[in-house]
Amino acid sequence: MMNRALLAILPLGFAVVFTACAAVQPTDSLPSWSEGETKTAITRFVTNVTTEGSPDFVPSAQRIAAFDNDGTLWAEQPVVQFEFLAYQIKKMSGQHPEWKTQQPYKAVLEGDQEYLINDITNNHGKGLHELVLAAHAGMTLQEFNEAVREFFNTEQHPKFKQMYNRTAYQPMLELLAYLRTNGFKTYLSSGGGVDLMRVIATDTYGIVPENVIGTFAIDSFEQVDGEWKIVKGAKNMFLHDALTKPVGINLRIGRIPIFVGGNVRTGGDIGQLTYSQTNELPNFQLLINHDDEVREFAYAEPDNASLDAAESGGWHVVSMKNDWLRIFSFEESKQSE
Amino acid sequence: MMNRALLAILPLGFAVVFTACAAVQPTDSLPSWSEGETKTAITRFVTNVTTEGSPDFVPSAQRIAAFDNDGTLWAEQPVVQFEFLAYQIKKMSGQHPEWKTQQPYKAVLEGDQEYLINDITNNHGKGLHELVLAAHAGMTLQEFNEAVREFFNTEQHPKFKQMYNRTAYQPMLELLAYLRTNGFKTYLSSGGGVDLMRVIATDTYGIVPENVIGTFAIDSFEQVDGEWKIVKGAKNMFLHDALTKPVGINLRIGRIPIFVGGNVRTGGDIGQLTYSQTNELPNFQLLINHDDEVREFAYAEPDNASLDAAESGGWHVVSMKNDWLRIFSFEESKQSE
């Protein structure tokens, strides 16, 4: 009797299971992206490279994605790296009254970020190098990491009144997670210092320390008070920006990313977006355009180089205003149209 | 009848399955290692860090292992990196008759590897830098990779009469695979050039390009015949050796490995073995001692620094003669005692 009863309910059991499966809707992995060309292009690319048998299939080991940070994954007005540098320099400025009138310190103390951006773009970051030497060199890595944590736990974004790591763009967090779910390794490829970004990359972006690429100088390994430590240096500074981004990526990864994201401001991401196009595998370029002065900021590039490169390269340009239903997690979502 | 028959054979089916399971012996992941202290220490460490609830448990993301290459994962008599350099320099020497009498070229052309090892250990690798500049700088990365492939497909090890990548140590290949099976990420941390090692690391060791750490110089990204390419440079050469190994590892990984392997010869691995001991997580140091002149080579360090450091640091020393039943895959295994 029991066996018969068991057998009798089996088909019903199967029916329940099948109904449950049929009722599951495909989940939207990118809910903060408006339906439209950009979102469709992203999901089509990811579907193609992950579908075995597709002519565009890419094995998981070669699914490498790299993203600029400032202006691509979080807000860059102001640049957080410079804010941290200012935070450190201000702490030390009591002992350096001459800094009030002496560049590059004066610019930092006065919050003149354009000075530093110009220094990087047009002067090989020589001022930045001097600041890094003054502010960080000689600290142990542990001391530096503590200072970074203190900064992120203390300082707020001046416009949004949020901790800096909360200014990460919600649509990009979704994109990073979506790529990882689809077997991509996600990398940061930032002009910011590699050690700074590592402190917050995992919690903010889900990006592990070994996948953070950025500006670096040569540290040392030495005994400090009898214990072996990594000590921050300033020698041979490698500024990971513009045409050195492909160099830094190759140094660190040794393969060309198939998905690269950057943004419009100084032309600093043209190099790495171009680099990804030299890959023989299918590849995708995403360029963020800051055109939403209400929810974030609206700014353009004086010479329009990034958008021109996008046009000729067939890159996908994100209009923050139109492509993103929500920019920050602390903000309510617009309705999808 | 059918249902009853089906039910009747079920217990038998289960019995077969259980019998099969009981018959499976635990597989030996390290069959080329003699039973003994070193092998036991390795398997105990790996079991402890992978057992949830164990006081020594380490989450998978932090299970990072790094290995020196020359003399640790494959033979270093001669050093393969220098053989490749000689291969390139010889190709070019017809146009440089002066190299026959001029250092460091003379040393390379005459196969005087001690000259280069001394150059690295005592002269910051200045001679090596000049050779790299002459032999590789200005080549595109593709051209360089082709040259590396040609070398590995052409040249043989002088003693073993095997292609160089066949001189990988079988016990270490087993160890690498065993660590990966247990959730470790395995890295090369080699004094050799990062680009050279990347060409063969995956096929030889199962180590992916992004996990190869080595000596590097700063390349450039430029247009060559109208196409964007990475071009090999020689500026700001970072020699990944001795006390700079911890620096290079931190630059690349940003976390301290919990398992590090190196070998006795110049003291070049003391730095990274010491570094792994600064980890707050459980950690393991393996030091290969070359004491088998029959199957490989027997050589020691003039000042005995590595073995002294092993003694005071509690590192695990591998006697190639006693701990390894087989050194190379092309060699028959000794019987375990």
PDB file of C-alpha atoms in Angstrom, chain A residues 61-66 185 187 210-211 213 240 245-258 275 278-281, chain B residues 141-142 144-145 149 187 193-202 207-214 216 219 230 232 252:
ATOM      1  CA  ALA A  61      40.345  32.055 -18.093  1.00  0.00           C
ATOM      2  CA  GLN A  62      40.500  34.729 -20.773  1.00  0.00           C
ATOM      3  CA  ARG A  63      37.421  36.646 -19.648  1.00  0.00           C
ATOM      4  CA  ILE A  64      39.291  39.567 -18.140  1.00  0.00           C
ATOM      5  CA  ALA A  65      37.612  42.876 -17.424  1.00  0.00           C
ATOM      6  CA  ALA A  66      39.404  46.039 -16.307  1.00  0.00           C
ATOM      7  CA  LYS A 185      37.875  38.227 -13.482  1.00  0.00           C
ATOM      8  CA  TYR A 187      40.278  44.262 -12.244  1.00  0.00           C
ATOM      9  CA  GLU A 210      45.613  41.059  -6.313  1.00  0.00           C
ATOM     10  CA  ASN A 211      43.287  42.466  -8.980  1.00  0.00           C
ATOM     11  CA  ILE A 213      46.252  47.810 -10.674  1.00  0.00           C
ATOM     12  CA  HIS A 240      49.270  54.375 -14.314  1.00  0.00           C
ATOM     13  CA  LYS A 245      47.700  51.990 -18.598  1.00  0.00           C
ATOM     14  CA  PRO A 246      48.224  49.281 -21.246  1.00  0.00           C
ATOM     15  CA  VAL A 247      51.795  48.898 -19.960  1.00  0.00           C
ATOM     16  CA  GLY A 248      50.641  48.545 -16.357  1.00  0.00           C
ATOM     17  CA  ILE A 249      47.919  46.087 -17.328  1.00  0.00           C
ATOM     18  CA  ASN A 250      50.356  43.967 -19.312  1.00  0.00           C
ATOM     19  CA  LEU A 251      52.846  44.032 -16.457  1.00  0.00           C
ATOM     20  CA  ARG A 252      50.214  42.857 -14.018  1.00  0.00           C
ATOM     21  CA  ILE A 253      47.991  40.539 -16.058  1.00  0.00           C
ATOM     22  CA  GLY A 254      49.978  39.549 -19.108  1.00  0.00           C
ATOM     23  CA  ARG A 255      46.837  39.245 -21.174  1.00  0.00           C
ATOM     24  CA  ILE A 256      44.703  41.844 -22.872  1.00  0.00           C
ATOM     25  CA  PRO A 257      41.319  42.431 -21.186  1.00  0.00           C
ATOM     26  CA  ILE A 258      38.291  41.724 -23.335  1.00  0.00           C
ATOM     27  CA  TYR A 275      44.565  48.357 -26.006  1.00  0.00           C
ATOM     28  CA  THR A 278      44.160  44.915 -30.050  1.00  0.00           C
ATOM     29  CA  ASN A 279      42.883  41.658 -28.567  1.00  0.00           C
ATOM     30  CA  GLU A 280      42.158  38.991 -31.164  1.00  0.00           C
ATOM     31  CA  LEU A 281      39.284  37.798 -28.984  1.00  0.00           C
TER      32      LEU A 281
ATOM     33  CA  LEU B 141      55.938  41.841 -26.992  1.00  0.00           C
ATOM     34  CA  GLN B 142      54.697  39.559 -29.778  1.00  0.00           C
ATOM     35  CA  PHE B 144      59.679  38.674 -27.943  1.00  0.00           C
ATOM     36  CA  ASN B 145      57.170  35.909 -27.211  1.00  0.00           C
ATOM     37  CA  ARG B 149      58.893  29.977 -28.100  1.00  0.00           C
ATOM     38  CA  TYR B 187      52.165  32.117  -8.137  1.00  0.00           C
ATOM     39  CA  GLY B 193      61.865  38.008 -16.602  1.00  0.00           C
ATOM     40  CA  VAL B 194      58.108  38.077 -16.203  1.00  0.00           C
ATOM     41  CA  ASP B 195      57.468  37.974 -19.963  1.00  0.00           C
ATOM     42  CA  LEU B 196      59.781  35.012 -20.539  1.00  0.00           C
ATOM     43  CA  MET B 197      58.170  32.931 -17.814  1.00  0.00           C
ATOM     44  CA  ARG B 198      54.635  33.748 -18.923  1.00  0.00           C
ATOM     45  CA  VAL B 199      55.169  32.079 -22.283  1.00  0.00           C
ATOM     46  CA  ILE B 200      55.700  28.689 -20.673  1.00  0.00           C
ATOM     47  CA  ALA B 201      54.217  28.934 -17.156  1.00  0.00           C
ATOM     48  CA  THR B 202      50.755  27.635 -17.993  1.00  0.00           C
ATOM     49  CA  ILE B 207      50.283  28.814 -13.526  1.00  0.00           C
ATOM     50  CA  VAL B 208      48.291  31.446 -15.406  1.00  0.00           C
ATOM     51  CA  PRO B 209      50.040  34.557 -16.843  1.00  0.00           C
ATOM     52  CA  GLU B 210      48.536  36.922 -14.262  1.00  0.00           C
ATOM     53  CA  ASN B 211      50.139  34.817 -11.516  1.00  0.00           C
ATOM     54  CA  VAL B 212      53.675  35.146 -12.859  1.00  0.00           C
ATOM     55  CA  ILE B 213      55.811  37.584 -10.867  1.00  0.00           C
ATOM     56  CA  GLY B 214      59.352  38.319 -11.972  1.00  0.00           C
ATOM     57  CA  PHE B 216      60.490  43.587 -15.208  1.00  0.00           C
ATOM     58  CA  ASP B 219      57.583  48.898 -21.521  1.00  0.00           C
ATOM     59  CA  ILE B 230      53.369  46.799 -26.288  1.00  0.00           C
ATOM     60  CA  LYS B 232      59.682  45.989 -24.582  1.00  0.00           C
ATOM     61  CA  ARG B 252      51.563  42.268  -7.487  1.00  0.00           C
TER      62      ARG B 252
END
